[in-house]
XYZ file of N, CA, C and O in Angstrom:
768
model
N -11.733 14.889 2.827
C -10.688 15.840 2.351
C -10.014 14.609 1.352
O -9.405 13.794 2.284
N -9.558 14.897 0.388
C -8.581 13.957 -0.597
C -7.087 14.963 -0.455
O -7.389 15.770 -0.895
N -6.259 14.052 -0.029
C -4.801 14.583 -0.084
C -4.391 14.933 -1.841
O -5.026 14.208 -2.654
N -3.120 15.437 -1.857
C -2.875 15.760 -3.160
C -2.021 14.489 -3.670
O -2.165 14.578 -5.079
N -1.650 13.597 -2.770
C -0.989 12.336 -3.431
C -2.354 11.823 -4.424
O -1.941 11.122 -5.579
N -3.413 11.347 -3.821
C -4.835 10.819 -4.213
C -5.055 11.530 -5.494
O -5.518 11.115 -6.622
N -5.280 12.988 -5.273
C -5.540 13.884 -6.564
C -4.516 13.791 -7.649
O -4.999 13.589 -8.872
N -3.230 13.818 -7.385
C -2.162 13.733 -8.704
C -2.659 12.213 -9.311
O -2.288 12.581 -10.396
N -2.405 11.268 -8.698
C -2.730 9.770 -9.048
C -4.050 10.127 -10.058
O -3.857 9.185 -11.270
N -5.207 10.511 -9.425
C -6.291 10.642 -10.350
C -5.944 11.412 -11.461
O -6.878 11.049 -12.508
N -5.706 12.351 -11.384
C -5.677 13.434 -12.513
C -4.707 12.824 -13.747
O -5.103 12.888 -14.848
N -3.363 12.252 -13.413
C -2.955 11.417 -14.157
C -3.541 10.337 -14.807
O -3.201 10.187 -16.168
N -4.105 9.409 -14.404
C -4.815 8.396 -15.142
C -5.605 9.230 -16.180
O -6.020 8.484 -17.146
N -6.408 9.763 -15.328
C -7.600 10.691 -16.155
C -6.851 11.262 -17.596
O -7.550 11.131 -18.331
N -5.727 11.877 -17.335
C -5.075 12.227 -18.707
C -4.802 11.353 -19.424
O -4.943 11.281 -20.628
N -4.186 10.179 -18.858
C -3.903 8.916 -19.492
C -5.118 8.509 -20.786
O -4.994 8.043 -21.869
N -6.161 8.401 -19.925
C -7.430 7.920 -20.613
C -8.075 8.815 -21.694
O -8.317 8.375 -22.708
N -7.850 10.153 -21.459
C -8.395 11.084 -22.327
C -7.385 11.266 -23.545
O -7.877 11.188 -24.483
N -6.286 11.125 -23.337
C -5.321 10.868 -24.238
C -5.375 9.794 -25.432
O -5.648 9.818 -26.615
N -5.591 8.683 -24.823
C -6.002 7.238 -25.506
C -7.406 7.703 -26.369
O -7.406 7.212 -27.368
N -8.354 8.278 -25.689
C -9.592 8.361 -26.156
C -9.409 9.463 -27.197
O -10.409 9.310 -28.443
N -8.435 10.291 -27.377
C -8.339 11.441 -28.393
C -7.602 10.770 -29.566
O -7.603 11.695 -30.758
N -7.128 9.625 -29.652
C -6.653 9.525 -30.824
C -7.718 8.383 -31.785
O -8.468 8.095 -31.383
N -7.267 8.556 -33.092
C -8.179 7.885 -34.150
C -7.957 6.216 -33.812
O -6.931 5.875 -33.291
N -8.860 5.747 -34.010
C -9.249 4.419 -33.839
C -7.887 3.608 -34.537
O -7.605 2.451 -33.938
N -7.343 3.849 -35.647
C -6.345 3.233 -36.112
C -4.904 3.357 -35.491
O -4.082 2.760 -35.405
N -4.754 4.580 -34.620
C -3.896 4.756 -33.748
C -3.784 4.912 -32.586
O -2.828 5.481 -31.650
N -4.921 4.521 -31.956
C -5.150 4.369 -30.422
C -4.398 3.137 -29.684
O -4.748 2.104 -30.116
N -3.665 3.623 -28.659
C -2.915 2.723 -28.000
C -3.851 1.916 -26.949
O -4.891 2.858 -26.741
N -3.369 0.789 -26.690
C -4.146 0.067 -25.705
C -3.890 0.632 -24.343
O -2.693 1.137 -24.009
N -4.659 0.830 -23.480
C -4.361 1.045 -21.902
C -5.069 0.378 -21.139
O -6.163 -0.007 -21.027
N -4.268 0.098 -19.983
C -4.818 -0.668 -18.749
C -4.278 0.143 -17.326
O -3.089 0.705 -17.803
N -5.038 0.112 -16.493
C -4.805 0.977 -15.556
C -4.772 0.041 -14.253
O -5.234 -0.784 -14.090
N -3.321 0.020 -13.736
C -3.187 -0.980 -12.624
C -3.023 -0.035 -11.361
O -1.856 0.867 -11.395
N -4.019 0.145 -10.596
C -4.158 0.881 -8.977
C -3.561 0.142 -7.800
O -4.504 -0.593 -7.328
N -2.415 0.128 -7.448
C -2.073 -0.710 -6.219
C -2.372 0.100 -4.993
O -2.203 1.241 -4.847
N -2.473 -0.631 -3.947
C -2.575 -0.007 -2.728
C -1.536 0.361 -2.165
O -0.329 0.744 -2.755
N -1.191 0.321 -0.720
C 0.184 0.562 -0.116
C 0.685 -0.555 -0.195
O 0.536 -1.609 -0.123
N 2.252 -0.240 -1.029
C 2.976 -1.453 -1.640
C 4.205 -1.933 -0.455
O 4.863 -1.004 -0.067
N 4.157 -2.884 -0.218
C 5.121 -3.598 0.982
C 5.706 -4.717 0.077
O 5.692 -4.839 -1.222
N 6.341 -5.475 0.793
C 7.452 -6.602 0.242
C 8.443 -6.372 0.186
O 8.987 -5.004 0.801
N 9.637 -6.982 -0.264
C 11.050 -6.852 -0.299
C 11.412 -5.505 -1.087
O 11.023 -5.356 -1.880
N 12.669 -4.875 -0.433
C 13.254 -3.840 -1.079
C 14.509 -4.174 -1.875
O 14.951 -5.234 -1.741
N 14.617 -3.714 -2.929
C 16.080 -3.722 -3.584
C 17.201 -3.009 -3.068
O 18.271 -3.335 -3.341
N 16.924 -2.215 -1.989
C 18.092 -1.211 -1.799
C 17.491 -0.471 -0.529
O 16.388 -0.822 0.052
N 18.462 0.333 0.080
C 17.823 0.847 1.158
C 16.500 2.315 0.937
O 16.276 2.657 1.859
N 16.344 2.388 -0.397
C 15.077 3.271 -0.724
C 13.866 2.522 -0.185
O 13.581 1.511 -1.199
N 13.146 2.643 0.857
C 11.995 2.109 1.055
C 10.627 2.805 0.904
O 9.553 2.135 0.699
N 10.663 4.194 0.049
C 9.683 4.871 -0.810
C 8.544 5.036 0.455
O 8.844 4.557 1.917
N 7.345 5.768 0.054
C 6.419 6.368 0.879
C 5.771 5.074 1.679
O 5.450 5.041 2.981
N 5.361 3.829 0.899
C 4.828 2.836 1.578
C 5.435 2.096 2.637
O 5.016 1.991 3.579
N 6.591 2.190 2.173
C 7.545 1.480 3.420
C 7.687 2.163 4.694
O 8.012 1.748 5.902
N 7.343 3.631 4.674
C 7.300 4.268 5.857
C 6.243 3.761 6.875
O 6.784 3.555 7.969
N 5.233 3.096 6.616
C 4.614 2.220 7.752
C 5.187 1.095 8.604
O 5.304 1.319 9.631
N 5.931 0.569 7.600
C 6.823 -0.868 8.512
C 8.088 -0.067 9.275
O 8.395 -0.498 10.267
N 8.630 0.720 8.581
C 9.861 1.656 9.307
C 9.342 2.321 10.532
O 10.170 2.049 11.544
N 8.093 3.174 10.522
C 7.776 3.742 11.886
C 7.404 2.642 13.073
O 7.787 3.105 14.189
N 6.820 1.519 12.508
C 6.470 0.498 13.647
C 7.929 -0.111 14.008
O 8.030 -0.300 15.196
N 8.847 -0.300 13.009
C 10.151 -0.994 13.688
C 10.830 -0.039 14.695
O 11.737 -0.413 15.519
N 10.911 1.113 14.149
C 11.796 2.369 14.715
C 10.899 2.549 16.159
O 11.644 3.588 16.897
N 9.611 2.253 16.322
C 9.017 2.680 17.695
C 8.949 4.213 17.491
O 9.228 4.701 18.632
N 8.448 4.673 16.470
C 8.505 5.983 16.397
C 7.171 6.485 17.407
O 7.249 8.005 17.616
N 6.181 5.867 17.487
C 4.989 6.406 18.162
C 4.980 5.284 19.379
O 5.068 4.051 19.362
N 4.361 5.793 20.657
C 4.091 4.926 21.504
C 2.963 3.863 21.444
O 2.742 2.976 22.477
N 2.207 4.009 20.508
C 1.094 3.091 20.349
C 0.883 3.281 18.823
O 1.348 3.990 18.155
N -0.073 2.419 18.559
C -0.144 2.100 16.969
C -1.511 2.691 16.567
O -2.508 2.266 17.056
N -1.837 3.834 15.790
C -2.990 4.413 15.222
C -3.899 3.741 14.778
O -3.353 2.380 14.057
N -4.995 3.814 14.733
C -6.414 3.036 14.036
C -6.388 3.434 12.576
O -7.605 3.842 12.248
N -5.501 3.310 11.936
C -5.057 3.527 10.192
C -5.284 2.153 9.539
O -4.547 1.403 9.744
N -6.036 2.609 8.308
C -6.558 1.354 7.566
C -5.965 1.637 6.198
O -5.892 2.924 5.762
N -5.251 0.401 5.352
C -4.836 0.645 4.225
C -5.020 -0.420 3.275
O -5.109 -1.645 3.891
N -5.216 -0.318 2.217
C -5.188 -1.569 0.935
C -4.005 -1.935 0.840
O -2.998 -0.874 0.665
N -3.573 -2.832 1.024
C -2.075 -3.108 0.806
C -1.625 -4.366 -0.184
O -2.733 -5.434 -0.522
N -0.795 -4.442 -0.762
C -0.311 -5.392 -1.830
C 1.420 -5.564 -1.783
O 2.178 -4.419 -1.281
N 1.657 -6.762 -2.237
C 2.873 -6.855 -2.264
C 3.632 -6.553 -3.821
O 2.862 -6.568 -4.482
N 4.911 -6.137 -3.693
C 5.562 -5.278 -4.517
C 5.551 -6.520 -5.984
O 5.540 -6.311 -6.957
N 5.815 -7.444 -5.687
C 6.095 -8.503 -6.409
C 4.808 -9.069 -7.272
O 4.403 -9.414 -8.195
N 3.439 -8.745 -6.579
C 2.386 -9.097 -7.109
C 1.771 -7.924 -7.941
O 1.169 -7.923 -8.643
N 2.372 -6.726 -7.340
C 1.904 -5.406 -8.302
C 2.602 -5.471 -9.725
O 2.243 -5.339 -10.899
N 3.894 -6.067 -9.686
C 4.918 -6.548 -10.878
C 3.922 -7.508 -11.978
O 4.063 -7.533 -12.946
N 3.729 -8.773 -11.063
C 2.744 -9.493 -11.798
C 1.674 -9.394 -12.530
O 1.186 -9.856 -13.532
N 0.947 -8.383 -11.860
C -0.235 -7.552 -12.318
C 0.174 -6.803 -13.835
O -0.550 -6.758 -14.612
N 1.136 -5.825 -13.567
C 1.696 -5.140 -14.947
C 2.086 -6.116 -15.903
O 1.583 -5.896 -17.178
N 2.683 -7.252 -15.700
C 2.798 -8.424 -16.424
C 1.731 -8.964 -17.155
O 1.608 -8.803 -18.442
N 1.037 -9.430 -16.317
C -0.476 -9.903 -16.973
C -1.088 -8.710 -18.039
O -1.719 -9.380 -18.867
N -1.254 -7.566 -17.340
C -2.102 -6.688 -17.882
C -1.446 -6.289 -19.405
O -2.206 -5.911 -20.657
N -0.159 -6.630 -19.752
C 0.360 -6.485 -20.951
C 0.114 -7.782 -21.941
O 0.603 -7.660 -23.306
N 0.151 -8.841 -21.500
C -0.118 -10.119 -21.995
C -1.524 -10.589 -22.121
O -1.477 -11.623 -23.014
N -2.311 -10.188 -21.368
C -3.693 -10.774 -21.326
C -4.857 -9.776 -22.365
O -4.827 -8.686 -22.047
N -5.069 -10.159 -23.258
C -5.843 -9.259 -24.496
C -6.906 -8.737 -23.678
O -7.289 -7.888 -23.932
N -7.604 -9.472 -22.742
C -8.988 -9.050 -21.994
C -8.632 -7.905 -21.236
O -9.674 -7.247 -20.897
N -7.468 -7.533 -20.942
C -7.163 -6.610 -19.916
C -7.293 -5.139 -20.700
O -7.386 -4.278 -19.998
N -7.208 -5.082 -21.727
C -6.938 -3.648 -22.654
C -8.353 -2.863 -22.320
O -9.467 -3.689 -22.305
N -8.141 -1.662 -21.917
C -9.298 -0.764 -21.507
C -9.930 -1.005 -20.322
O -10.932 -0.250 -19.708
N -9.167 -1.567 -19.308
C -9.786 -1.875 -18.035
C -8.898 -1.156 -16.936
O -7.797 -0.857 -17.232
N -9.608 -1.050 -15.816
C -9.044 -0.431 -14.502
C -8.835 -1.339 -13.551
O -9.976 -2.372 -13.292
N -7.795 -1.865 -12.618
C -7.951 -2.854 -12.103
C -7.393 -2.361 -10.591
O -6.262 -1.845 -10.406
N -8.029 -2.433 -9.529
C -7.576 -2.414 -8.118
C -6.763 -3.438 -7.749
O -7.082 -4.680 -7.944
N -5.437 -3.407 -7.017
C -4.573 -3.959 -7.181
C -3.992 -4.145 -5.568
O -3.346 -3.179 -5.131
N -5.137 -4.913 -5.173
C -4.606 -5.093 -3.423
C -5.122 -6.335 -2.804
O -5.850 -6.881 -3.206
N -4.346 -6.934 -1.869
C -4.610 -8.181 -1.421
C -5.781 -7.963 -0.406
O -6.472 -8.907 -0.344
N -6.166 -6.918 0.325
C -6.977 -6.571 1.235
C -6.744 -5.415 1.984
O -5.492 -4.880 1.723
N -7.887 -4.744 2.801
C -7.742 -3.735 3.637
C -7.164 -4.337 5.163
O -7.736 -5.047 5.664
N -6.059 -3.646 5.518
C -5.503 -3.777 6.990
C -5.435 -2.805 7.632
O -4.976 -1.604 7.220
N -5.584 -3.000 8.865
C -5.047 -1.822 10.005
C -3.358 -2.188 10.184
O -3.049 -2.990 10.176
N -2.905 -0.904 10.705
C -1.520 -0.836 10.853
C -1.357 -1.498 12.333
O -0.303 -2.452 12.641
N -2.490 -2.121 13.013
C -2.388 -2.818 14.260
C -2.236 -4.345 13.700
O -1.451 -4.816 14.542
N -2.645 -4.616 12.796
C -2.446 -6.099 12.004
C -1.032 -6.099 11.759
O -0.285 -7.008 11.955
N -0.339 -4.995 11.188
C 0.855 -5.330 10.598
C 1.581 -5.074 11.957
O 2.924 -5.780 11.952
N 1.287 -4.203 12.954
C 2.404 -4.191 14.056
C 2.218 -5.655 14.783
O 3.309 -6.115 15.351
N 1.303 -6.043 14.714
C 1.126 -7.575 15.527
C 1.711 -8.717 14.889
O 2.597 -9.528 15.408
N 2.135 -8.613 13.366
C 2.728 -9.700 12.630
C 4.571 -9.209 13.254
O 5.174 -10.138 13.083
N 4.759 -7.945 13.066
C 6.198 -7.477 13.249
C 6.482 -7.959 14.888
O 7.544 -8.098 14.812
N 5.727 -7.883 15.666
C 5.871 -8.113 16.908
C 6.142 -9.544 16.956
O 6.971 -10.090 17.652
N 5.608 -10.418 16.338
C 5.520 -11.922 16.685
C 6.564 -12.191 15.744
O 7.486 -13.197 15.958
N 6.731 -11.786 14.549
C 7.962 -12.383 13.895
C 9.428 -11.678 13.659
O 10.318 -12.201 13.432
N 9.195 -10.301 13.858
C 10.481 -9.342 14.197
C 11.111 -9.004 15.602
O 12.222 -8.952 15.859
N 9.907 -9.157 16.185
C 10.135 -8.563 17.514
C 11.537 -9.770 18.218
O 12.171 -9.284 18.899
N 11.150 -10.755 18.008
C 12.020 -11.661 18.690
C 13.763 -11.653 17.744
O 14.766 -12.211 18.701
N 13.860 -11.078 16.963
C 15.184 -10.588 16.403
C 15.914 -9.122 17.248
O 16.891 -8.824 16.912
N 15.139 -8.778 18.338
C 15.579 -7.557 19.103
C 14.929 -6.293 18.948
O 15.420 -5.162 19.577
N 13.628 -6.434 18.376
C 13.160 -5.167 17.974
C 11.910 -5.237 18.922
O 11.063 -6.123 19.147
N 11.710 -3.852 19.562
C 10.432 -3.561 20.235
C 9.489 -2.875 19.480
O 9.630 -1.906 19.363
N 8.440 -3.790 19.268
C 7.408 -3.434 18.487
C 5.936 -3.237 19.628
O 5.492 -4.222 20.199
N 5.512 -2.024 19.364
C 4.490 -1.941 20.344
C 3.117 -2.282 19.365
O 3.075 -2.179 18.237
N 2.226 -2.864 20.063
C 0.790 -3.338 19.308
C -0.607 -2.526 20.208
O -1.514 -2.816 19.701
N -0.021 -1.651 21.128
C -1.056 -0.768 21.937
C -1.820 0.013 20.826
O -1.007 0.792 19.938
N -3.012 0.328 21.202
C -3.919 1.104 20.041
C -3.634 2.422 20.687
O -3.999 2.829 21.781
N -3.225 3.580 19.576
C -3.288 4.863 19.653
C -4.906 5.671 20.026
O -5.278 5.212 18.677
N -5.234 6.017 20.883
C -6.545 7.029 20.650
C -6.744 7.866 19.170
O -5.386 8.359 19.011
N -7.490 8.159 18.702
C -7.930 8.750 17.672
C -7.316 10.387 17.489
O -6.943 10.976 16.728
N -7.623 10.744 18.846
C -7.528 12.192 18.791
C -5.977 12.602 19.103
O -5.521 13.601 18.448
N -5.219 11.506 19.366
C -3.889 11.637 19.750
C -3.232 11.743 18.158
O -2.361 12.533 17.711
N -3.822 10.868 17.421
C -3.229 10.759 15.724
C -3.624 12.100 15.120
O -2.928 12.775 14.686
N -4.758 12.429 15.217
C -5.223 13.814 14.903
C -4.353 15.278 15.304
O -3.738 15.872 14.535
N -3.875 14.988 16.299
C -3.147 15.987 16.694
C -1.665 15.897 16.408
O -1.143 16.856 16.224
N -1.243 14.514 16.232
C -0.065 14.390 15.564
C 0.105 14.714 14.236
O 1.114 15.297 13.614
N -1.031 14.471 13.518
C -0.953 14.797 12.273
C -1.081 16.418 11.759
O -0.653 16.795 10.815
N -1.208 17.429 12.853
C -0.710 18.543 12.833
C 0.669 19.184 12.270
O 0.683 20.092 12.029
N 1.222 18.125 13.048
C 2.768 18.636 13.097
C 3.346 17.565 12.171
O 4.826 17.783 11.602
N 3.038 16.080 11.777
C 3.980 15.405 11.162
C 3.565 14.848 9.596
O 2.263 14.642 9.526
N 4.304 15.127 8.847
C 3.751 15.008 7.665
C 3.429 13.571 7.170
O 2.320 13.441 6.246
N 4.078 12.478 7.487
C 3.557 11.210 7.353
C 2.171 10.971 8.055
O 1.315 10.061 7.446
N 2.052 11.337 9.432
C 0.825 10.974 9.942
C -0.320 11.889 9.248
O -1.425 11.376 8.978
N 0.023 13.284 8.726
C -1.048 13.858 7.874
C -1.570 13.045 6.769
O -2.544 13.027 6.302
N -0.477 12.325 5.745
C -0.850 11.543 4.748
C -1.842 10.323 5.090
O -2.829 9.902 4.250
N -1.788 9.765 6.331
C -2.622 8.849 6.931
C -4.021 9.133 7.317
O -4.874 8.215 7.636
N -4.164 10.474 7.729
C -5.293 10.581 8.678
C -6.620 10.509 7.782
O -7.383 10.030 8.703
N -6.831 10.488 6.625
C -8.226 10.238 5.724
C -8.318 8.615 5.921
O -9.498 8.373 5.860
N -7.345 7.758 6.463
C -7.697 6.259 6.643
C -7.853 6.132 8.090
O -8.153 5.015 8.510
N -8.018 7.113 9.184
C -8.291 6.770 10.372
C -9.476 6.174 10.637
O -10.650 6.926 10.356
N -9.767 5.059 10.935
C -10.764 4.383 11.290
C -11.613 3.800 10.054
O -12.549 3.517 10.210
N -11.234 4.013 8.878
C -11.961 3.585 7.748
C -11.324 2.253 7.003
O -10.231 2.214 6.608
N -11.719 1.402 7.762
C -11.484 -0.148 6.919
C -12.176 -0.198 5.682
O -13.172 -0.315 5.186
N -10.911 -0.405 4.796
C -11.160 -0.369 3.378
C -11.951 -1.839 2.848
O -11.425 -2.615 3.312
N -13.070 -1.551 2.211
C -13.712 -2.997 1.509
C -13.799 -2.285 0.268
O -14.376 -1.603 0.099
N -13.589 -3.412 -0.607
C -13.372 -3.579 -1.848
C -13.598 -4.683 -2.586
O -13.112 -5.594 -2.010
N -13.541 -4.814 -3.954
C -13.948 -5.852 -4.521
C -12.543 -6.017 -5.604
O -12.314 -5.312 -6.253
N -11.902 -7.031 -5.477
C -10.733 -7.307 -6.381
C -10.978 -8.514 -7.177
O -10.203 -9.246 -7.852
N -12.639 -8.895 -7.589
C -12.841 -10.042 -8.372
C -12.102 -9.556 -9.656
O -11.728 -10.987 -10.631
N -12.253 -8.624 -10.247
C -12.237 -8.284 -11.524
C -10.403 -8.781 -11.552
O -10.333 -9.655 -12.946
N -9.454 -8.269 -11.156
C -8.360 -8.422 -11.568
C -7.645 -10.155 -11.112
O -6.823 -10.505 -11.800
N -8.521 -10.475 -10.346
C -8.330 -11.857 -9.954
C -8.917 -12.906 -10.934
O -8.031 -13.927 -11.565
N -9.998 -12.443 -11.469
C -10.405 -13.366 -12.942
C -9.889 -13.034 -13.932
O -9.233 -13.904 -14.705
N -9.755 -11.799 -14.591
C -9.274 -11.369 -15.772
C -7.758 -11.585 -15.769
O -7.302 -12.142 -16.961
N -6.946 -11.280 -15.002
C -5.524 -11.290 -14.965
C -4.981 -12.497 -14.387
O -3.782 -13.031 -14.311
N -5.737 -13.626 -13.805
C -5.248 -14.736 -13.210
C -4.639 -14.464 -11.786
O -3.608 -15.172 -11.561
N -4.839 -13.321 -11.399
C -3.978 -12.690 -10.171
C -4.471 -13.451 -8.860
O -5.521 -13.109 -8.306
N -3.343 -13.785 -8.091
C -3.515 -14.434 -6.817
C -2.372 -13.345 -5.850
O -1.193 -13.895 -6.090
N -2.815 -12.612 -5.041
C -1.850 -11.877 -4.383
C -1.325 -13.092 -2.831
O -1.992 -13.745 -2.452
N -0.319 -12.357 -2.682
C 0.248 -12.959 -1.255
C -0.289 -12.651 -0.078
O -0.920 -11.295 -0.273
N -0.317 -13.219 1.119
C -1.024 -12.903 2.344
C -0.176 -11.714 2.926
O 0.888 -11.549 2.707
N -0.955 -11.101 3.650
C -0.339 -9.889 4.414
C 1.117 -10.116 5.163
O 2.071 -9.454 5.110
N 1.077 -11.301 5.919
C 1.899 -11.553 6.431
C 3.296 -11.756 6.068
O 4.395 -11.235 6.021
N 3.269 -12.428 4.823
C 4.216 -12.562 3.722
C 4.788 -11.380 3.368
O 6.089 -10.906 3.417
N 3.962 -10.280 2.884
C 4.625 -8.917 2.397
C 5.137 -8.268 3.628
O 6.083 -7.695 3.400
N 4.863 -8.107 4.945
C 5.153 -7.595 5.917
C 6.494 -7.858 6.346
O 7.342 -7.350 6.594
N 6.717 -9.645 6.274
C 7.839 -10.051 6.765
C 8.932 -9.809 5.922
O 10.203 -9.304 6.287
N 8.692 -9.964 4.635
C 9.576 -9.685 3.765
C 10.138 -8.322 3.713
O 11.673 -7.881 3.418
N 9.274 -7.361 3.734
C 9.616 -6.174 3.963
C 10.570 -5.640 4.977
O 11.696 -5.134 4.873
N 10.152 -6.115 6.093
C 11.008 -6.050 7.616
C 12.381 -6.545 7.244
O 13.336 -6.042 7.742
N 12.403 -7.890 6.834
C 13.519 -8.405 6.744
C 14.540 -7.917 5.593
O 15.680 -7.698 6.075
N 13.909 -7.265 4.718
C 14.855 -6.485 3.963
C 15.388 -5.199 4.097
O 16.342 -4.679 3.894
N 14.756 -4.437 5.109
C 14.754 -3.269 5.637
C 15.936 -3.621 6.626
O 16.865 -2.759 6.598
N 16.258 -4.678 7.423
C 17.126 -5.159 8.231
C 18.469 -5.240 7.968
O 19.467 -4.538 8.100
N 18.131 -6.101 6.366
C 19.314 -6.322 5.492
C 20.132 -5.015 4.937
O 21.099 -4.734 4.952
N 19.265 -4.160 4.414
C 19.838 -2.770 3.784
C 20.027 -1.787 4.906
O 20.474 -0.710 4.405
N 19.984 -1.960 6.241
C 20.242 -1.232 7.391
C 19.162 -0.009 7.530
O 19.735 1.195 8.030
N 18.243 -0.112 6.980
C 17.194 0.835 7.165
C 16.646 1.043 8.488
O 16.561 2.224 9.203
N 16.705 -0.169 9.274
C 16.227 -0.389 10.568
C 17.124 -0.740 11.348
O 18.175 -2.008 10.518
N 17.270 -0.801 12.745
C 18.326 -1.637 13.537
C 17.431 -1.525 14.595
O 16.774 -0.893 15.214
N 18.235 -2.616 15.576
C 17.489 -3.073 16.894
C 17.872 -1.892 17.966
O 18.769 -1.245 18.095
């Protein structure tokens, strides 16, 4: 089952490509699609967005264990760099780019948070939540429901095109997770 968020993103991009294709060759704008994964990294304010919910839930100890959920992840700074490159690299025109460092589990994120942020006074669990418990939680919890399609689904994908065409090199998972957690602490989003 595909969620409403994914459908809306797909329809919006399809409309942009259709609009571009409908223009005469002389007035046709160039279009590039940057499709980021779950966006982590430093916050500019206390607004953590949907992607930041992952880190917030873990730091808040919202669940007694960590679900077996996977996401493609990318740092917000790397998304910005990809957009800038897409506007300045001529070869980018007319292409779609998957913008993600890699596919990672919530348990990997929790392990990083336990190691790097736990010593600051945060109790971070790294125990694995059974899949049936996550499915039950998703019946009542909107955030869990959004993640249920990623339960046990370790993403495998190829980002060689964005790396090659845009000379794009993403930050590693640990850097983006720690940057988000530290900025959440700074902006008062989470507390010990």
